[in-house]
PDB file of C-alpha atoms in Angstrom:
ATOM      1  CA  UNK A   3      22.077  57.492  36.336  1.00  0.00           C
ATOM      2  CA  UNK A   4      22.042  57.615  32.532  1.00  0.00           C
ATOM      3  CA  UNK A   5      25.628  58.730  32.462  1.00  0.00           C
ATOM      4  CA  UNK A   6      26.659  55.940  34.911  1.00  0.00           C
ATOM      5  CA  UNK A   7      25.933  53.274  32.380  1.00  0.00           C
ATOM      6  CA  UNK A   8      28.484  54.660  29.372  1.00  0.00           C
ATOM      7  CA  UNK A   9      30.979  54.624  32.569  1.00  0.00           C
ATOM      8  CA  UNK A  10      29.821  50.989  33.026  1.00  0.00           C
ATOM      9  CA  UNK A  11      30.182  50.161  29.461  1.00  0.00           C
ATOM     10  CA  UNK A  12      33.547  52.037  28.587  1.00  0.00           C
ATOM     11  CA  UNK A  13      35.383  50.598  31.420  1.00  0.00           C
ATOM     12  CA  UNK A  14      34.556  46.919  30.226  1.00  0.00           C
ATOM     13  CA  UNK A  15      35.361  47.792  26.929  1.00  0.00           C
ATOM     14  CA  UNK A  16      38.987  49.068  27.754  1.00  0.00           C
ATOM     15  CA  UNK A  17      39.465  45.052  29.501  1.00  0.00           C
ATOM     16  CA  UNK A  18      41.003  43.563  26.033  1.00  0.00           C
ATOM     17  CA  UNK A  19      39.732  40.204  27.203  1.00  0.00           C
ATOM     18  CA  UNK A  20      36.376  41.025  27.867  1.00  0.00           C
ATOM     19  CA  UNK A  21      36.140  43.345  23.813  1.00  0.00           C
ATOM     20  CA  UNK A  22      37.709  40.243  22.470  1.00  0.00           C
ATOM     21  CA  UNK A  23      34.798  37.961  24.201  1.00  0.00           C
ATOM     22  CA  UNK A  24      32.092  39.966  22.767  1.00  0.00           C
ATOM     23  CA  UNK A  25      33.648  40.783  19.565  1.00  0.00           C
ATOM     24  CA  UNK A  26      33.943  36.675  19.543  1.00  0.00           C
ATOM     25  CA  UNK A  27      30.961  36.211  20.434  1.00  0.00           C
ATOM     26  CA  UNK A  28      29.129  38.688  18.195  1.00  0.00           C
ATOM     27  CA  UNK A  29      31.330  36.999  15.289  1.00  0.00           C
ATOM     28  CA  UNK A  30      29.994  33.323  16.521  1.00  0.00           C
ATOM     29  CA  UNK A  31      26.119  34.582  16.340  1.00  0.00           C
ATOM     30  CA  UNK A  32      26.693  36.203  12.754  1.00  0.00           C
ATOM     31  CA  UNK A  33      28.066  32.665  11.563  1.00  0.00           C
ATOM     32  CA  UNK A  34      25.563  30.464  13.267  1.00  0.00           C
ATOM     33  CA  UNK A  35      23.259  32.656  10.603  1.00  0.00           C
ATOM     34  CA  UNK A  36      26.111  31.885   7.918  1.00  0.00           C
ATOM     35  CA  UNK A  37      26.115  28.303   9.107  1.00  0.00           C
ATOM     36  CA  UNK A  38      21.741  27.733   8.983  1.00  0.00           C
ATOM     37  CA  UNK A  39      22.145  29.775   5.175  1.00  0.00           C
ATOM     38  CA  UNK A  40      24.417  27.596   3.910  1.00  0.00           C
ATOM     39  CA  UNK A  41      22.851  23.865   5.758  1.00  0.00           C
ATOM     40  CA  UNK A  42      19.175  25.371   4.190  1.00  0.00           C
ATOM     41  CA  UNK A  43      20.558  25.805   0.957  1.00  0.00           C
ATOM     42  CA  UNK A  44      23.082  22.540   1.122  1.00  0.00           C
ATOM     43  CA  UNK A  45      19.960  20.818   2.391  1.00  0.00           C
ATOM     44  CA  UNK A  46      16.623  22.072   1.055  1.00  0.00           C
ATOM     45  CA  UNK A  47      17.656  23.517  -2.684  1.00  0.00           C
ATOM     46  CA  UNK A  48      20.785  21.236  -3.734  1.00  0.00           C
ATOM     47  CA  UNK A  49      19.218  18.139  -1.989  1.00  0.00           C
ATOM     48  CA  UNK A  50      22.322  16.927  -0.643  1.00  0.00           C
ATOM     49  CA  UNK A  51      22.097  15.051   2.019  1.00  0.00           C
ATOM     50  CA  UNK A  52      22.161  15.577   6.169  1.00  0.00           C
ATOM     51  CA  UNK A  53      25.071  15.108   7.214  1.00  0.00           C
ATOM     52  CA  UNK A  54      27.131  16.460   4.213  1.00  0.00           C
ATOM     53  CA  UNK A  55      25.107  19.636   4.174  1.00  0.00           C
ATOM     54  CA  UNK A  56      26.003  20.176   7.805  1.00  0.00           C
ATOM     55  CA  UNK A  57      29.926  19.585   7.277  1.00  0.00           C
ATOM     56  CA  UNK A  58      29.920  22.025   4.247  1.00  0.00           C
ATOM     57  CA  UNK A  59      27.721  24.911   6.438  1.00  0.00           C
ATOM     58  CA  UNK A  60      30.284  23.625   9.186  1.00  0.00           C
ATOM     59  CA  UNK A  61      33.154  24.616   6.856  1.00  0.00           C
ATOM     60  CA  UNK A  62      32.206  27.726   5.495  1.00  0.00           C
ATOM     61  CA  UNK A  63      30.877  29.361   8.965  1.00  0.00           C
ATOM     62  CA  UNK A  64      34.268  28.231  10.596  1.00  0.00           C
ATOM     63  CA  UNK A  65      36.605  29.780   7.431  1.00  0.00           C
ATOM     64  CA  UNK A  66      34.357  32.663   7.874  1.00  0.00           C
ATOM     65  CA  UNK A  67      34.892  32.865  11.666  1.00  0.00           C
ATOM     66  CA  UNK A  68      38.712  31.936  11.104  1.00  0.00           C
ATOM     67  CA  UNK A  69      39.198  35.617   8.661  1.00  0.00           C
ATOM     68  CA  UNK A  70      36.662  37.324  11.044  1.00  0.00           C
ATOM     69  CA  UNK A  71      38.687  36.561  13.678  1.00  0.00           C
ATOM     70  CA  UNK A  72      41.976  37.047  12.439  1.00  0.00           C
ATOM     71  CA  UNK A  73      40.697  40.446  11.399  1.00  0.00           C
ATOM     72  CA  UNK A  74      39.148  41.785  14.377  1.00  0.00           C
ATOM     73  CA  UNK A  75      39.268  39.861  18.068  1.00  0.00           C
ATOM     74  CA  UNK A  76      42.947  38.846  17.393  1.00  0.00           C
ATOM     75  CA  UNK A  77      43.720  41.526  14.937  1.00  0.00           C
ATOM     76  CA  UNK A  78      47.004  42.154  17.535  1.00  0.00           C
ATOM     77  CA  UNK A  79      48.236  38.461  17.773  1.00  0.00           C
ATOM     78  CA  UNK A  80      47.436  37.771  14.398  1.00  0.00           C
ATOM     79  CA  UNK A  81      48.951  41.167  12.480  1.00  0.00           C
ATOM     80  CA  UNK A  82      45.450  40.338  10.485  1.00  0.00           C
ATOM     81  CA  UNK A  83      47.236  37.938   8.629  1.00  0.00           C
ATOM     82  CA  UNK A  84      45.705  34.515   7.220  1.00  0.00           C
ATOM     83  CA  UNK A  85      48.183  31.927   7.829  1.00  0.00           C
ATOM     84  CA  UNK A  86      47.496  28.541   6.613  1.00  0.00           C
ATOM     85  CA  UNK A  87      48.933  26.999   9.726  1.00  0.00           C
ATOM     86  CA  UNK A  88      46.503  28.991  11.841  1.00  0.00           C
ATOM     87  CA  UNK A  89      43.482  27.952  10.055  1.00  0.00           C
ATOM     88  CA  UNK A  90      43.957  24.604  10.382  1.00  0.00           C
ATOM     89  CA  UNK A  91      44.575  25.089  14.132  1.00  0.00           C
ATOM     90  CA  UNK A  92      41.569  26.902  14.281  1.00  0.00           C
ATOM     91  CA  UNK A  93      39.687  24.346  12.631  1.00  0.00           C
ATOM     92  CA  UNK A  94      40.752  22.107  15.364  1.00  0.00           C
ATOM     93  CA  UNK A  95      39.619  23.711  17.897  1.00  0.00           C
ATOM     94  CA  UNK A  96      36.631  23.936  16.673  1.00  0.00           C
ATOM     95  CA  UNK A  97      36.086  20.399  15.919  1.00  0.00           C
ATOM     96  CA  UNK A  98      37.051  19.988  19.939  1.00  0.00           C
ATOM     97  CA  UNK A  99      34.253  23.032  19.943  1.00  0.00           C
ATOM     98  CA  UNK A 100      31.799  20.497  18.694  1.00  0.00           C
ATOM     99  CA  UNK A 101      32.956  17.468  20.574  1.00  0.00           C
ATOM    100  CA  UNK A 102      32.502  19.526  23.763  1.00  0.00           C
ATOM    101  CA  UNK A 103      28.942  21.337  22.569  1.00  0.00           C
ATOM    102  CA  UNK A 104      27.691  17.605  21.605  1.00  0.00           C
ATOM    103  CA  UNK A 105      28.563  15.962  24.448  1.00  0.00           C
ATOM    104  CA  UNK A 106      27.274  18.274  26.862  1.00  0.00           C
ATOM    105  CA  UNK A 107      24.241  18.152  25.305  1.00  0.00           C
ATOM    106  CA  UNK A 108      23.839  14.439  25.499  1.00  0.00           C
ATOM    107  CA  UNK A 109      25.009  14.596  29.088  1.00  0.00           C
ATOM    108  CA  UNK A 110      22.388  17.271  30.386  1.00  0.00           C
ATOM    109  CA  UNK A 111      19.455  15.984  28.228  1.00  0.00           C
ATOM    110  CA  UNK A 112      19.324  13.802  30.741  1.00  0.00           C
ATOM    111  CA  UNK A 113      18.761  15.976  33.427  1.00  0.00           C
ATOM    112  CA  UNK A 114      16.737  18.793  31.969  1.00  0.00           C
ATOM    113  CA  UNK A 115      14.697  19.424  29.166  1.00  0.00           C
ATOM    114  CA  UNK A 116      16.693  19.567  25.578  1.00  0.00           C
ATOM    115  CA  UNK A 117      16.401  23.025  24.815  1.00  0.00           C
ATOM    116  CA  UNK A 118      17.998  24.224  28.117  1.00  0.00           C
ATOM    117  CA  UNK A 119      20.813  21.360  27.773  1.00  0.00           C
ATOM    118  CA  UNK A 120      21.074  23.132  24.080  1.00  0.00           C
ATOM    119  CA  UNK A 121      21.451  26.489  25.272  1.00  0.00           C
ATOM    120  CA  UNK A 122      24.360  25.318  28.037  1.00  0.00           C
ATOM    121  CA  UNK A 123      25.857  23.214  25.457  1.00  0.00           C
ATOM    122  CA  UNK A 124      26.332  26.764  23.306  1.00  0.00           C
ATOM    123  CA  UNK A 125      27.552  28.688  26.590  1.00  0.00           C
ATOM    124  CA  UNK A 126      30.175  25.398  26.838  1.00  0.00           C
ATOM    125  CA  UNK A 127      31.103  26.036  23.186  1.00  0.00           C
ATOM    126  CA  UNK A 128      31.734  29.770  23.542  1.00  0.00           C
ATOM    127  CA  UNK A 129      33.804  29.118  26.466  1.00  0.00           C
ATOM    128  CA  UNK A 130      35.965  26.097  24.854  1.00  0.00           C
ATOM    129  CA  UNK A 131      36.157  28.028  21.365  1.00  0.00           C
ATOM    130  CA  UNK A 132      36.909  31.351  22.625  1.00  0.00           C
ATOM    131  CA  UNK A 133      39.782  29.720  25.475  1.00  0.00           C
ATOM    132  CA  UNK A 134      41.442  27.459  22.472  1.00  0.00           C
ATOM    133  CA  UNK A 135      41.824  30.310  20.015  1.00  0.00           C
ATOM    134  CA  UNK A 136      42.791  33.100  22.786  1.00  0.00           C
ATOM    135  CA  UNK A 137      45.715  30.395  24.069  1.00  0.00           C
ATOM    136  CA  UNK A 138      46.243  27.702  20.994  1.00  0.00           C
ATOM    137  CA  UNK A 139      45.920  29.550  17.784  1.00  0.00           C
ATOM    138  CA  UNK A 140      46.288  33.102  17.989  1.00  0.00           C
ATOM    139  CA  UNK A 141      48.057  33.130  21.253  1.00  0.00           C
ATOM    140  CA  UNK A 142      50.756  36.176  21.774  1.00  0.00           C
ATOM    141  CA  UNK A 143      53.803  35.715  19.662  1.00  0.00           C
ATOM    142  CA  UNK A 144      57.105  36.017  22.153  1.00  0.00           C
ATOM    143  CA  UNK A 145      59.866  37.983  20.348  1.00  0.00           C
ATOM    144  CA  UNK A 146      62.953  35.946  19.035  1.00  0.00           C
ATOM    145  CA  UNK A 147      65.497  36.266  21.675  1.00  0.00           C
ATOM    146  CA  UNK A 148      68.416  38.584  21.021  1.00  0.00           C
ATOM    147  CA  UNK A 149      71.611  36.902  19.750  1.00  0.00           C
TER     148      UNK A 149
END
């Protein structure tokens, strides 16, 4: 039995979607800590205010996410290389990351207490995050047609 769950784990592994979900997923959870560093410190030690200390801990988790990414989930489309164009595509799909995550959070408060509206709203975000970089910004580069 304890050699049946290696099996288990290898074969989802070799999926490239499914490594790219967790390896996207593992990179979300290690900004969401870069993203709560940067609001406490934005927040608590420089005094800025609310919403400015969320839009610069916004900022740096999703440039931090943006190289992470580039590096390692879409280290194949990208060729690991920054691209200004891409960044600001990613950017954009994460600001229709938060649109999504915020409104479904309003929507199912509603229904159910806040903190299980807050914990779909996340799984909404992961799914709306991961599908717009996977098929908008690092989406598989067709070769130029032969002349």
């Amino acid at each position: 039995m304890t050699l049946f769950l290696p099996r288990i784990v290898d074969t989802w592994l070799a999926r490239p979607m499914v490594a790219k979900m967790i390896s996207f997923g593992v990179i979300g959870l290690g900004n969401t800590v870069v993203d709560l560093a940067i609001f406490s410190l934005a927040y608590s030690v420089l005094n800025l205010p609310l919403v400015p200390s969320n839009v610069l801990a916004w900022l740096v988790a999703v440039s931090c996410s943006y190289v992470m990414n580039t590096m390692i989930t879409f280290r194949a489309e990208s060729g690991r290389v920054l691209r200004r164009k891409d960044y600001f595509s990613f950017v954009a799909s994460g600001i229709l990351g938060v649109i999504a995550t915020t409104t479904t959070l309003v929507v199912l408060s509603n229904f159910m207490p806040v903190l299980y509206a807050k914990l779909l709203a996340i799984l909404v975000s992961f799914v709306v995050n991961f599908t717009m970089s996977h098929f908008v910004v690092f989406r598989q580069k067709l070769p130029d047609p032969p002349l």
